[in-house]
Every structure is written in structure tokens, then in C-alpha cells.
PDB file of C-alpha atoms in Angstrom:
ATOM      1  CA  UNK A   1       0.000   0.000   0.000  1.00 98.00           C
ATOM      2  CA  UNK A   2       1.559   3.475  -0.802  1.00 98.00           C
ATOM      3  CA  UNK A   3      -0.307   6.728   1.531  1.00 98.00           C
ATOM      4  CA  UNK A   4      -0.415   9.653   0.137  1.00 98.00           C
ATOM      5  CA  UNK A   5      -0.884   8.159  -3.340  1.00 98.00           C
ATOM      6  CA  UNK A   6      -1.813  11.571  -4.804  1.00 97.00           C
ATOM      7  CA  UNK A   7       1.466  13.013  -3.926  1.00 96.00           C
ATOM      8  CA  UNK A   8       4.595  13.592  -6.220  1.00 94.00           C
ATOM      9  CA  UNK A   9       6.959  11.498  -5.023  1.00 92.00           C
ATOM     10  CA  UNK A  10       4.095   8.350  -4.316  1.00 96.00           C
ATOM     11  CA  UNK A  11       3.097   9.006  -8.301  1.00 95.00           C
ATOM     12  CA  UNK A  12       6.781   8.058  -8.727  1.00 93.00           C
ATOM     13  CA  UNK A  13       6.725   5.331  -6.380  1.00 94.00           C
ATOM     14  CA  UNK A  14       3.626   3.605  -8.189  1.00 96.00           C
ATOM     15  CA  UNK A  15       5.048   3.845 -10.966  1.00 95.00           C
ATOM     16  CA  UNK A  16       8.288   1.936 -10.023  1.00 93.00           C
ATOM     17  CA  UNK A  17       5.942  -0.683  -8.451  1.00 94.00           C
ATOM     18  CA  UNK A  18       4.000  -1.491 -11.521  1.00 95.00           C
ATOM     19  CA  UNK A  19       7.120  -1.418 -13.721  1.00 94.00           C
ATOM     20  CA  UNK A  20       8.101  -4.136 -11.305  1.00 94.00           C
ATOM     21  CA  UNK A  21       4.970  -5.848 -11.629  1.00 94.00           C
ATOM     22  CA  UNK A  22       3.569  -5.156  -8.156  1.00 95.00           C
ATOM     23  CA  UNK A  23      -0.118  -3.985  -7.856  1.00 95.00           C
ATOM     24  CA  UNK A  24      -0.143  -1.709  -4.935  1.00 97.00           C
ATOM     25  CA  UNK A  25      -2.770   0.016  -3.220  1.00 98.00           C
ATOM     26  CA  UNK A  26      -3.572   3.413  -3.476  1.00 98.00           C
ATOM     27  CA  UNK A  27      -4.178   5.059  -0.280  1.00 98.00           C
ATOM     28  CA  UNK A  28      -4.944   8.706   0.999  1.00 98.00           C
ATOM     29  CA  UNK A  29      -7.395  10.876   2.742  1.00 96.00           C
ATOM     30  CA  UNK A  30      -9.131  12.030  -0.097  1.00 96.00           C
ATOM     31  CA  UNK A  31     -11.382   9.407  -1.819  1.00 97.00           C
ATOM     32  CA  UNK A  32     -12.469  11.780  -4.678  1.00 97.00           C
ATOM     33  CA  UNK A  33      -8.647  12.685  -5.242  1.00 96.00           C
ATOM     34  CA  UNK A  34      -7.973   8.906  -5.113  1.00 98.00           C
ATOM     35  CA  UNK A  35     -10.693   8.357  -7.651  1.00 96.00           C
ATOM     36  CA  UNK A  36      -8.666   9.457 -10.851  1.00 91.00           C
ATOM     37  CA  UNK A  37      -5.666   6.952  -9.779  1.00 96.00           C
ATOM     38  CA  UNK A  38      -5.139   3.844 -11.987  1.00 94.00           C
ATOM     39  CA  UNK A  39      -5.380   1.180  -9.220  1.00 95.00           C
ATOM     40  CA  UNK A  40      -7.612  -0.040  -6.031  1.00 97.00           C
ATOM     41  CA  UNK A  41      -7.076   2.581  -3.918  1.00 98.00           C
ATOM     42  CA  UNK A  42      -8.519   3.044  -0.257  1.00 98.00           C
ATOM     43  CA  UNK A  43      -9.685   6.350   1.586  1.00 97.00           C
ATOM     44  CA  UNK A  44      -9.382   6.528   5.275  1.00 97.00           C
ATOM     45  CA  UNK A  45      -8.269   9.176   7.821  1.00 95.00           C
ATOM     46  CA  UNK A  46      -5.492   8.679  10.731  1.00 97.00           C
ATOM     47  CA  UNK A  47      -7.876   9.779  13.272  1.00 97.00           C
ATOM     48  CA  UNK A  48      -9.910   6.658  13.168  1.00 95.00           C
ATOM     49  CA  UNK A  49      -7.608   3.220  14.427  1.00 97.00           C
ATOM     50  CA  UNK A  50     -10.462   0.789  13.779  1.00 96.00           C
ATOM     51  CA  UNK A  51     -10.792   2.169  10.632  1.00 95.00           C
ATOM     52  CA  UNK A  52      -7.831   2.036  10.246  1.00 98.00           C
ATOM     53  CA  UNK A  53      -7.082  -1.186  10.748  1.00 98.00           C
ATOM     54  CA  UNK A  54      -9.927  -2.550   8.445  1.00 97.00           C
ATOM     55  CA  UNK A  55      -7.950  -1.191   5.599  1.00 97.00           C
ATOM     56  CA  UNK A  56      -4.729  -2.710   6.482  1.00 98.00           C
ATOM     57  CA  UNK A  57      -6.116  -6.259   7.623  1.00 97.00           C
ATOM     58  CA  UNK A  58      -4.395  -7.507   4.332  1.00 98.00           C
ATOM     59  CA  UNK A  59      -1.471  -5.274   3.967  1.00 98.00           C
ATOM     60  CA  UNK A  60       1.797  -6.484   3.856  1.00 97.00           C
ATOM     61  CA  UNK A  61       3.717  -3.536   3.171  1.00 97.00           C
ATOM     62  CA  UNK A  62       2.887   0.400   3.906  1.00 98.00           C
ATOM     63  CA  UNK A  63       4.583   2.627   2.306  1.00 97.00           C
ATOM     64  CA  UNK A  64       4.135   6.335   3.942  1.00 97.00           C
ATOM     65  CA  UNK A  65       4.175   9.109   0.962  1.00 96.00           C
ATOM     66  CA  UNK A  66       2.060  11.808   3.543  1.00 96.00           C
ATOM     67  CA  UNK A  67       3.585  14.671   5.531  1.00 91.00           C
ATOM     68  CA  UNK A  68       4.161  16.466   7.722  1.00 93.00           C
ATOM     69  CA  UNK A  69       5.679  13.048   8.672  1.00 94.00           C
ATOM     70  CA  UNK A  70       5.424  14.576  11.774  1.00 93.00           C
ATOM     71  CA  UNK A  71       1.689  13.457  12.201  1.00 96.00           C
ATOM     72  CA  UNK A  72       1.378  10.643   9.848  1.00 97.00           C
ATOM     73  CA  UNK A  73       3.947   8.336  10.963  1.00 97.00           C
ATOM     74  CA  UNK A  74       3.215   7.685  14.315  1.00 98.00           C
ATOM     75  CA  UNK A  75      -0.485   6.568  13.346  1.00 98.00           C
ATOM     76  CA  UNK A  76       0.654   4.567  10.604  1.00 98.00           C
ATOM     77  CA  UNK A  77       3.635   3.398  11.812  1.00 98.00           C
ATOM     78  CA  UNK A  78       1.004   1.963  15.290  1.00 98.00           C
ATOM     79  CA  UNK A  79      -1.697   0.882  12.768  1.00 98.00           C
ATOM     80  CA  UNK A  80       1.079  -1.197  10.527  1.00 98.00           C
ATOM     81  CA  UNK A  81       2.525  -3.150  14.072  1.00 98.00           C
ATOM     82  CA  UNK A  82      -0.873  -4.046  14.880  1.00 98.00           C
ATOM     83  CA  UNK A  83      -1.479  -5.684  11.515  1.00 98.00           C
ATOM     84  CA  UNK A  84       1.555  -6.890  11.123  1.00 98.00           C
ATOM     85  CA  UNK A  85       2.695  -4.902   8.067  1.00 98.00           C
ATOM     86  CA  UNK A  86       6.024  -3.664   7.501  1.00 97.00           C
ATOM     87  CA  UNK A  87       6.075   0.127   7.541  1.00 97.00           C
ATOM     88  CA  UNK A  88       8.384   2.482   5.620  1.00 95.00           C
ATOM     89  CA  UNK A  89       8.112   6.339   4.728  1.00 95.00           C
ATOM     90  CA  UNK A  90      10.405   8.866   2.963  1.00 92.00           C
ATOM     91  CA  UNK A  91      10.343  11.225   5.866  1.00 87.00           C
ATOM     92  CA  UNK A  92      14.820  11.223   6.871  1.00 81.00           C
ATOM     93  CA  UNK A  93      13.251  13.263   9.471  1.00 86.00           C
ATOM     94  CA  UNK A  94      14.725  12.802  12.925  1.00 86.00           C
ATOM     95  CA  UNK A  95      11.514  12.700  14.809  1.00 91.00           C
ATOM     96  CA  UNK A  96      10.095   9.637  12.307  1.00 91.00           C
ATOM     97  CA  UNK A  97      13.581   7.665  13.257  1.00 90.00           C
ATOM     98  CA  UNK A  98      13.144   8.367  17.461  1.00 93.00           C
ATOM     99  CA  UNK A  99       9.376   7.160  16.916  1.00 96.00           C
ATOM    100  CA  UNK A 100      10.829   3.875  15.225  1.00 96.00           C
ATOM    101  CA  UNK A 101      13.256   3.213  17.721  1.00 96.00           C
ATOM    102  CA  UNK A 102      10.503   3.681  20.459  1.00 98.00           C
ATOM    103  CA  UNK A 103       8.443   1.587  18.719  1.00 98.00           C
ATOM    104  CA  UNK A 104      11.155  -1.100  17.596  1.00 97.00           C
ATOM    105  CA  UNK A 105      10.432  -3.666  20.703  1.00 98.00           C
ATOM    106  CA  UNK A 106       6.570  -3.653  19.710  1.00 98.00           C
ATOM    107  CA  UNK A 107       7.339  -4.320  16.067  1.00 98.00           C
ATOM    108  CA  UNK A 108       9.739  -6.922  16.699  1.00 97.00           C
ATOM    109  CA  UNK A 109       7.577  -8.944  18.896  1.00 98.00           C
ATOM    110  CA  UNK A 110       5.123  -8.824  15.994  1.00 97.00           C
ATOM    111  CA  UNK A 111       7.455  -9.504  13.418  1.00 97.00           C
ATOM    112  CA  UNK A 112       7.013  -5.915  11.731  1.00 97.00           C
ATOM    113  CA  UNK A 113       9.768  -3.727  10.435  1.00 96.00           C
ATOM    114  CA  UNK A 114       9.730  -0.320  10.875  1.00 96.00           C
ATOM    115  CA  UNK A 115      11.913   1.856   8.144  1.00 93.00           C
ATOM    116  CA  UNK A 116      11.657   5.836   8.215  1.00 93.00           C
ATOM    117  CA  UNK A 117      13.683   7.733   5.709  1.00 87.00           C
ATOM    118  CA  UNK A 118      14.241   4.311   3.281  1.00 83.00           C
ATOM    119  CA  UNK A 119      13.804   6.220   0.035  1.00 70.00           C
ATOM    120  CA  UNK A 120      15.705   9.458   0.760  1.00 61.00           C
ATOM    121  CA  UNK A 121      18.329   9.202   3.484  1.00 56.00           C
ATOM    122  CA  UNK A 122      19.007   5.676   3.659  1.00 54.00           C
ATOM    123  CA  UNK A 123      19.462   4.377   0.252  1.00 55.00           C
ATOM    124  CA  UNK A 124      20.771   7.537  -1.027  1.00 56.00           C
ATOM    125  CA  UNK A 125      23.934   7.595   1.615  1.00 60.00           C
ATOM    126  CA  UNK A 126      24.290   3.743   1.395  1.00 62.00           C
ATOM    127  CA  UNK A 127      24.698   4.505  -2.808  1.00 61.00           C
ATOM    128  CA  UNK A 128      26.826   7.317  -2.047  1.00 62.00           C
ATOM    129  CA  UNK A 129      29.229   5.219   1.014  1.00 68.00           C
ATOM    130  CA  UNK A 130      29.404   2.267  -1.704  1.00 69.00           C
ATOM    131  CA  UNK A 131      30.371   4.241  -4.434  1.00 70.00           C
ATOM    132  CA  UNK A 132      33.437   6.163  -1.586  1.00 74.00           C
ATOM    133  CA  UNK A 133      34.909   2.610  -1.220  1.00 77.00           C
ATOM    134  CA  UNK A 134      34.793   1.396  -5.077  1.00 80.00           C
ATOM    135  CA  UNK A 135      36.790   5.320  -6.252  1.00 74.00           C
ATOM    136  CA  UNK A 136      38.990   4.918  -2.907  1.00 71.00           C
ATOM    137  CA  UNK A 137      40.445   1.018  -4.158  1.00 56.00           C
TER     138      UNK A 137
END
């Protein structure tokens, strides 16, 4: 599932997915806004956990595309542990990786993984590190 699905970056996200032959979801707040995406998409707010949690029953992986990240991750990133999906956003904002940590013992126990910042931060400086140590041989 990619949130946010009317955004920029999760238009570019999609369309990596379906080049890769993955159907996701299309989530966001705005069902009429979600209406003119290519896809099953899903409307629901983050105010509402049962909700919520009817939408992600058969998730496997949520991919977070909505800011402020400041008050979409922690919802999602709770909603995701208790259905046992594995969470990731684009935030590489400090607050989403503190939240993750806090949460990390909760997702463990339930077999979730919780990944803030994987398409910025992360996989851009891992790129970057790997490409140091090839120039530096």
C-alpha cells in the first residue's frame, strides 16, 4: 500500500511498483482525489484506528508518501505493528527515526519492520558510502 498516493513522489513510487509488476494500493485521505488513480485505492483518515485497521487487515507492506511526517507516521507506523505490516516512509526526518526506535520492541515482537527515511536518506547515503569505497580502491 503506498499513503499519500496523490502526492509527487508516491506518483513516482507507483510507478516503479508497476514497472516491477507489483499492484499496490492506493491510499490517501481524499477518496475523490484517489478516484482518478489507476489502481484499487482506499480512503481513510489517521484519526480513526479501527478504521484504520480494516484497511490494512491484508497489507503487507505500507509505504508512507504523507507529511508532515510529523503526524502521519506515528499513526501509521502503530496501525502497521498491529497488523503486522512492515512500515516504511520517505520522511529522513529525525523525529520519524526516534518514533521507530521507540516503537522497535513492539514491532519486533510482531514480526514488523519499521523503516523511516528508506527512500531518501538511507538508500541515497548507502549509494553514495558504496560508491566512496569502489573510487577509494
Amino acid at each position: 500500500m503506498i499513503y499519500g498516493a496523490t502526492g509527487y513522489t508516491a506518483r513516482l513510487a507507483t510507478g516503479y511498483a508497476k514497472a516491477a509488476g507489483l499492484d499496490p494500493v492506493l491510499a490517501g485521505r481524499d477518496a475523490a482525489a484517489l478516484a482518478g488513480l489507476d489502481g484499487e485505492t482506499r480512503a481513510f483518515t489517521l484519526d480513526d484506528p479501527a478504521a484504520m485497521d480494516a484497511v490494512l487487515s491484508d497489507v503487507t507492506v505500507l509505504l508512507n508518501c504523507a507529511g508532515p511526517f510529523l503526524r502521519t507516521a506515528e499513526p501509521l507506523m502503530r496501525a502497521a505493528i498491529r497488523n503486522g505490516a512492515h512500515y516504511l516512509d520517505i520522511a529522513a526526518e529525525l523525529d520519524s527515526y526516534r518514533l521507530a526506535e521507540k516503537l522497535d520492541g513492539e514491532a519486533a515482537a510482531r514480526g514488523v519492520m519499521l523503516l523511516p527515511g528508506s527512500c531518501g536518506s538511507v538508500a541515497m547515503l548507502g549509494c553514495l558510502a558504496a560508491r566512496a569505497i569502489e573510487t577509494v580502491d
